[in-house]
Amino acid sequence: MHYQNALAEEIRSSAAHLLAEDVGPGDITAQLIPENQWATAKVMSREAAVLCGVAWVDEIFRRLDSRVTRRWQAADGDQLVPEQYFLELEGPARSLLTGERAALNVLQTLSATATATHRYVDLIKGTGVRLLDTRKTLPGMRLAQKYAVTCGGGHNHRIGLWDAFLIKENHIAACGGIQAAVAQARKLASDIPVEVEVETFEELDQALAAGADIIMLDNFALEDLHVAVEINGGRATLEASGNVDATTLKAIAETGVDCISSGALTKDVKSIDLSMRITQTFNV
């Protein structure tokens, strides 16, 4: 429930920010259009994609001009084909053009994350391995991109620094070892999952002995991932991370790990090519 409430607030605040960023004190070019001129417009994807960002677009136009109506022919998570029109807008021509870039910017970015996630999920279909995102998100778009990952069929890792422990090499060094770090985490919050990042088999043994819930195998070679799975014997959830891309993903999944995390889903995305076109104008 907290996540849903936070996401709803994120949509409201980001829509306001996007409009403020693009419109500023006013759209001077839109003033060239008569105030009483209305229009219809269609939004199209020029490439195959997984749609994400409907609520953001609705909020942008709601804030900009409540007279703008949106008729969606697709929903978040739906797959789009090239040249597919998936949204029709109608309202004052000025408002359609003023909101165009803010709306397309958020759609093309979130759809990119959803699309990249869907491609990766397809590659590991049937393995039973879960694909996870990371905190390597675009600045200011944490919840939005994590939502987009779920639209593409992926799963969320921790949202931020508050909802799960992730004990990395610098934490281990500062705490005096894996055992000490895990013990302190249990004292601080016994009900929050504890994950430990390891780089060697020795550290893996230490994390298992300390009772870590999740162990991240950082940049393990494929053969080492197989060995780690055998050593673990189902005691902890194993997460593979590092060197994850379309060419390595399936092989990593087939080692027997439980999940794979990839920062590429959110930080390396290429925006989806979208276009809006005015299809009709009329006076009211």
mmCIF file with all atom_site columns, N, CA and C in Angstrom, residues 165-167 171-172 174-196 210-212:
data_model
loop_
_atom_site.group_PDB
_atom_site.id
_atom_site.type_symbol
_atom_site.label_atom_id
_atom_site.label_alt_id
_atom_site.label_comp_id
_atom_site.label_asym_id
_atom_site.label_entity_id
_atom_site.label_seq_id
_atom_site.pdbx_PDB_ins_code
_atom_site.Cartn_x
_atom_site.Cartn_y
_atom_site.Cartn_z
_atom_site.occupancy
_atom_site.B_iso_or_equiv
_atom_site.pdbx_formal_charge
_atom_site.auth_seq_id
_atom_site.auth_comp_id
_atom_site.auth_asym_id
_atom_site.auth_atom_id
_atom_site.pdbx_PDB_model_num
ATOM 1  N N  . PHE A 1 165 ? 18.272 -4.569  3.577  1.00 0.00 ? 165 PHE A N  1
ATOM 2  C CA . PHE A 1 165 ? 19.722 -4.438  3.754  1.00 0.00 ? 165 PHE A CA 1
ATOM 3  C C  . PHE A 1 165 ? 20.422 -5.024  2.529  1.00 0.00 ? 165 PHE A C  1
ATOM 4  N N  . LEU A 1 166 ? 21.390 -4.298  2.004  1.00 0.00 ? 166 LEU A N  1
ATOM 5  C CA . LEU A 1 166 ? 22.284 -4.843  0.989  1.00 0.00 ? 166 LEU A CA 1
ATOM 6  C C  . LEU A 1 166 ? 23.699 -4.514  1.435  1.00 0.00 ? 166 LEU A C  1
ATOM 7  N N  . ILE A 1 167 ? 24.351 -5.519  1.982  1.00 0.00 ? 167 ILE A N  1
ATOM 8  C CA . ILE A 1 167 ? 25.676 -5.347  2.574  1.00 0.00 ? 167 ILE A CA 1
ATOM 9  C C  . ILE A 1 167 ? 26.731 -5.595  1.502  1.00 0.00 ? 167 ILE A C  1
ATOM 10 N N  . HIS A 1 171 ? 30.606 -1.875  3.141  1.00 0.00 ? 171 HIS A N  1
ATOM 11 C CA . HIS A 1 171 ? 29.920 -2.097  4.417  1.00 0.00 ? 171 HIS A CA 1
ATOM 12 C C  . HIS A 1 171 ? 30.652 -3.180  5.221  1.00 0.00 ? 171 HIS A C  1
ATOM 13 N N  . ILE A 1 172 ? 31.055 -4.231  4.503  1.00 0.00 ? 172 ILE A N  1
ATOM 14 C CA . ILE A 1 172 ? 31.764 -5.338  5.165  1.00 0.00 ? 172 ILE A CA 1
ATOM 15 C C  . ILE A 1 172 ? 33.058 -4.842  5.795  1.00 0.00 ? 172 ILE A C  1
ATOM 16 N N  . ALA A 1 174 ? 33.803 -1.764  6.683  1.00 0.00 ? 174 ALA A N  1
ATOM 17 C CA . ALA A 1 174 ? 33.543 -0.808  7.758  1.00 0.00 ? 174 ALA A CA 1
ATOM 18 C C  . ALA A 1 174 ? 32.997 -1.482  9.015  1.00 0.00 ? 174 ALA A C  1
ATOM 19 N N  . CYS A 1 175 ? 32.281 -2.596  8.826  1.00 0.00 ? 175 CYS A N  1
ATOM 20 C CA . CYS A 1 175 ? 31.683 -3.302  9.969  1.00 0.00 ? 175 CYS A CA 1
ATOM 21 C C  . CYS A 1 175 ? 32.639 -4.312  10.607 1.00 0.00 ? 175 CYS A C  1
ATOM 22 N N  . GLY A 1 176 ? 33.702 -4.673  9.892  1.00 0.00 ? 176 GLY A N  1
ATOM 23 C CA . GLY A 1 176 ? 34.641 -5.644  10.426 1.00 0.00 ? 176 GLY A CA 1
ATOM 24 C C  . GLY A 1 176 ? 34.381 -7.067  10.009 1.00 0.00 ? 176 GLY A C  1
ATOM 25 N N  . GLY A 1 177 ? 33.638 -7.248  8.910  1.00 0.00 ? 177 GLY A N  1
ATOM 26 C CA . GLY A 1 177 ? 33.412 -8.591  8.397  1.00 0.00 ? 177 GLY A CA 1
ATOM 27 C C  . GLY A 1 177 ? 31.950 -8.882  8.136  1.00 0.00 ? 177 GLY A C  1
ATOM 28 N N  . ILE A 1 178 ? 31.705 -9.953  7.386  1.00 0.00 ? 178 ILE A N  1
ATOM 29 C CA . ILE A 1 178 ? 30.338 -10.318 7.006  1.00 0.00 ? 178 ILE A CA 1
ATOM 30 C C  . ILE A 1 178 ? 29.510 -10.723 8.217  1.00 0.00 ? 178 ILE A C  1
ATOM 31 N N  . GLN A 1 179 ? 30.083 -11.552 9.082  1.00 0.00 ? 179 GLN A N  1
ATOM 32 C CA . GLN A 1 179 ? 29.354 -12.016 10.262 1.00 0.00 ? 179 GLN A CA 1
ATOM 33 C C  . GLN A 1 179 ? 28.901 -10.833 11.122 1.00 0.00 ? 179 GLN A C  1
ATOM 34 N N  . ALA A 1 180 ? 29.798 -9.889  11.351 1.00 0.00 ? 180 ALA A N  1
ATOM 35 C CA . ALA A 1 180 ? 29.470 -8.727  12.172 1.00 0.00 ? 180 ALA A CA 1
ATOM 36 C C  . ALA A 1 180 ? 28.404 -7.854  11.512 1.00 0.00 ? 180 ALA A C  1
ATOM 37 N N  . ALA A 1 181 ? 28.498 -7.694  10.190 1.00 0.00 ? 181 ALA A N  1
ATOM 38 C CA . ALA A 1 181 ? 27.535 -6.856  9.469  1.00 0.00 ? 181 ALA A CA 1
ATOM 39 C C  . ALA A 1 181 ? 26.139 -7.458  9.509  1.00 0.00 ? 181 ALA A C  1
ATOM 40 N N  . VAL A 1 182 ? 26.049 -8.774  9.273  1.00 0.00 ? 182 VAL A N  1
ATOM 41 C CA . VAL A 1 182 ? 24.742 -9.442  9.294  1.00 0.00 ? 182 VAL A CA 1
ATOM 42 C C  . VAL A 1 182 ? 24.157 -9.424  10.701 1.00 0.00 ? 182 VAL A C  1
ATOM 43 N N  . ALA A 1 183 ? 24.978 -9.677  11.695 1.00 0.00 ? 183 ALA A N  1
ATOM 44 C CA . ALA A 1 183 ? 24.504 -9.667  13.085 1.00 0.00 ? 183 ALA A CA 1
ATOM 45 C C  . ALA A 1 183 ? 23.945 -8.303  13.462 1.00 0.00 ? 183 ALA A C  1
ATOM 46 N N  . GLN A 1 184 ? 24.630 -7.252  13.045 1.00 0.00 ? 184 GLN A N  1
ATOM 47 C CA . GLN A 1 184 ? 24.161 -5.908  13.356 1.00 0.00 ? 184 GLN A CA 1
ATOM 48 C C  . GLN A 1 184 ? 22.859 -5.596  12.635 1.00 0.00 ? 184 GLN A C  1
ATOM 49 N N  . ALA A 1 185 ? 22.724 -6.078  11.400 1.00 0.00 ? 185 ALA A N  1
ATOM 50 C CA . ALA A 1 185 ? 21.482 -5.872  10.646 1.00 0.00 ? 185 ALA A CA 1
ATOM 51 C C  . ALA A 1 185 ? 20.304 -6.542  11.357 1.00 0.00 ? 185 ALA A C  1
ATOM 52 N N  . ARG A 1 186 ? 20.524 -7.751  11.871 1.00 0.00 ? 186 ARG A N  1
ATOM 53 C CA . ARG A 1 186 ? 19.466 -8.456  12.591 1.00 0.00 ? 186 ARG A CA 1
ATOM 54 C C  . ARG A 1 186 ? 19.051 -7.696  13.847 1.00 0.00 ? 186 ARG A C  1
ATOM 55 N N  . LYS A 1 187 ? 20.010 -7.071  14.510 1.00 0.00 ? 187 LYS A N  1
ATOM 56 C CA . LYS A 1 187 ? 19.696 -6.303  15.715 1.00 0.00 ? 187 LYS A CA 1
ATOM 57 C C  . LYS A 1 187 ? 18.893 -5.052  15.380 1.00 0.00 ? 187 LYS A C  1
ATOM 58 N N  . LEU A 1 188 ? 19.255 -4.415  14.271 1.00 0.00 ? 188 LEU A N  1
ATOM 59 C CA . LEU A 1 188 ? 18.588 -3.175  13.882 1.00 0.00 ? 188 LEU A CA 1
ATOM 60 C C  . LEU A 1 188 ? 17.151 -3.406  13.432 1.00 0.00 ? 188 LEU A C  1
ATOM 61 N N  . ALA A 1 189 ? 16.922 -4.434  12.639 1.00 0.00 ? 189 ALA A N  1
ATOM 62 C CA . ALA A 1 189 ? 15.581 -4.698  12.096 1.00 0.00 ? 189 ALA A CA 1
ATOM 63 C C  . ALA A 1 189 ? 15.481 -6.174  11.719 1.00 0.00 ? 189 ALA A C  1
ATOM 64 N N  . SER A 1 190 ? 14.988 -6.973  12.638 1.00 0.00 ? 190 SER A N  1
ATOM 65 C CA . SER A 1 190 ? 14.958 -8.420  12.431 1.00 0.00 ? 190 SER A CA 1
ATOM 66 C C  . SER A 1 190 ? 13.966 -8.854  11.356 1.00 0.00 ? 190 SER A C  1
ATOM 67 N N  . ASP A 1 191 ? 13.038 -7.975  10.991 1.00 0.00 ? 191 ASP A N  1
ATOM 68 C CA . ASP A 1 191 ? 12.010 -8.347  10.018 1.00 0.00 ? 191 ASP A CA 1
ATOM 69 C C  . ASP A 1 191 ? 12.335 -7.889  8.597  1.00 0.00 ? 191 ASP A C  1
ATOM 70 N N  . ILE A 1 192 ? 13.488 -7.261  8.400  1.00 0.00 ? 192 ILE A N  1
ATOM 71 C CA . ILE A 1 192 ? 13.860 -6.775  7.073  1.00 0.00 ? 192 ILE A CA 1
ATOM 72 C C  . ILE A 1 192 ? 14.876 -7.738  6.454  1.00 0.00 ? 192 ILE A C  1
ATOM 73 N N  . PRO A 1 193 ? 14.678 -8.120  5.173  1.00 0.00 ? 193 PRO A N  1
ATOM 74 C CA . PRO A 1 193 ? 15.606 -9.054  4.526  1.00 0.00 ? 193 PRO A CA 1
ATOM 75 C C  . PRO A 1 193 ? 17.044 -8.538  4.530  1.00 0.00 ? 193 PRO A C  1
ATOM 76 N N  . VAL A 1 194 ? 17.965 -9.464  4.691  1.00 0.00 ? 194 VAL A N  1
ATOM 77 C CA . VAL A 1 194 ? 19.385 -9.116  4.688  1.00 0.00 ? 194 VAL A CA 1
ATOM 78 C C  . VAL A 1 194 ? 20.051 -9.784  3.488  1.00 0.00 ? 194 VAL A C  1
ATOM 79 N N  . GLU A 1 195 ? 20.617 -8.963  2.621  1.00 0.00 ? 195 GLU A N  1
ATOM 80 C CA . GLU A 1 195 ? 21.338 -9.463  1.450  1.00 0.00 ? 195 GLU A CA 1
ATOM 81 C C  . GLU A 1 195 ? 22.808 -9.095  1.583  1.00 0.00 ? 195 GLU A C  1
ATOM 82 N N  . VAL A 1 196 ? 23.667 -10.024 1.190  1.00 0.00 ? 196 VAL A N  1
ATOM 83 C CA . VAL A 1 196 ? 25.107 -9.789  1.232  1.00 0.00 ? 196 VAL A CA 1
ATOM 84 C C  . VAL A 1 196 ? 25.679 -9.993  -0.163 1.00 0.00 ? 196 VAL A C  1
ATOM 85 N N  . ALA A 1 210 ? 26.629 -16.807 8.259  1.00 0.00 ? 210 ALA A N  1
ATOM 86 C CA . ALA A 1 210 ? 26.024 -15.684 8.981  1.00 0.00 ? 210 ALA A CA 1
ATOM 87 C C  . ALA A 1 210 ? 24.504 -15.690 8.883  1.00 0.00 ? 210 ALA A C  1
ATOM 88 N N  . GLY A 1 211 ? 23.963 -16.521 7.985  1.00 0.00 ? 211 GLY A N  1
ATOM 89 C CA . GLY A 1 211 ? 22.506 -16.620 7.856  1.00 0.00 ? 211 GLY A CA 1
ATOM 90 C C  . GLY A 1 211 ? 21.877 -15.566 6.967  1.00 0.00 ? 211 GLY A C  1
ATOM 91 N N  . ALA A 1 212 ? 22.605 -15.089 5.967  1.00 0.00 ? 212 ALA A N  1
ATOM 92 C CA . ALA A 1 212 ? 22.043 -14.105 5.044  1.00 0.00 ? 212 ALA A CA 1
ATOM 93 C C  . ALA A 1 212 ? 20.829 -14.690 4.327  1.00 0.00 ? 212 ALA A C  1
#
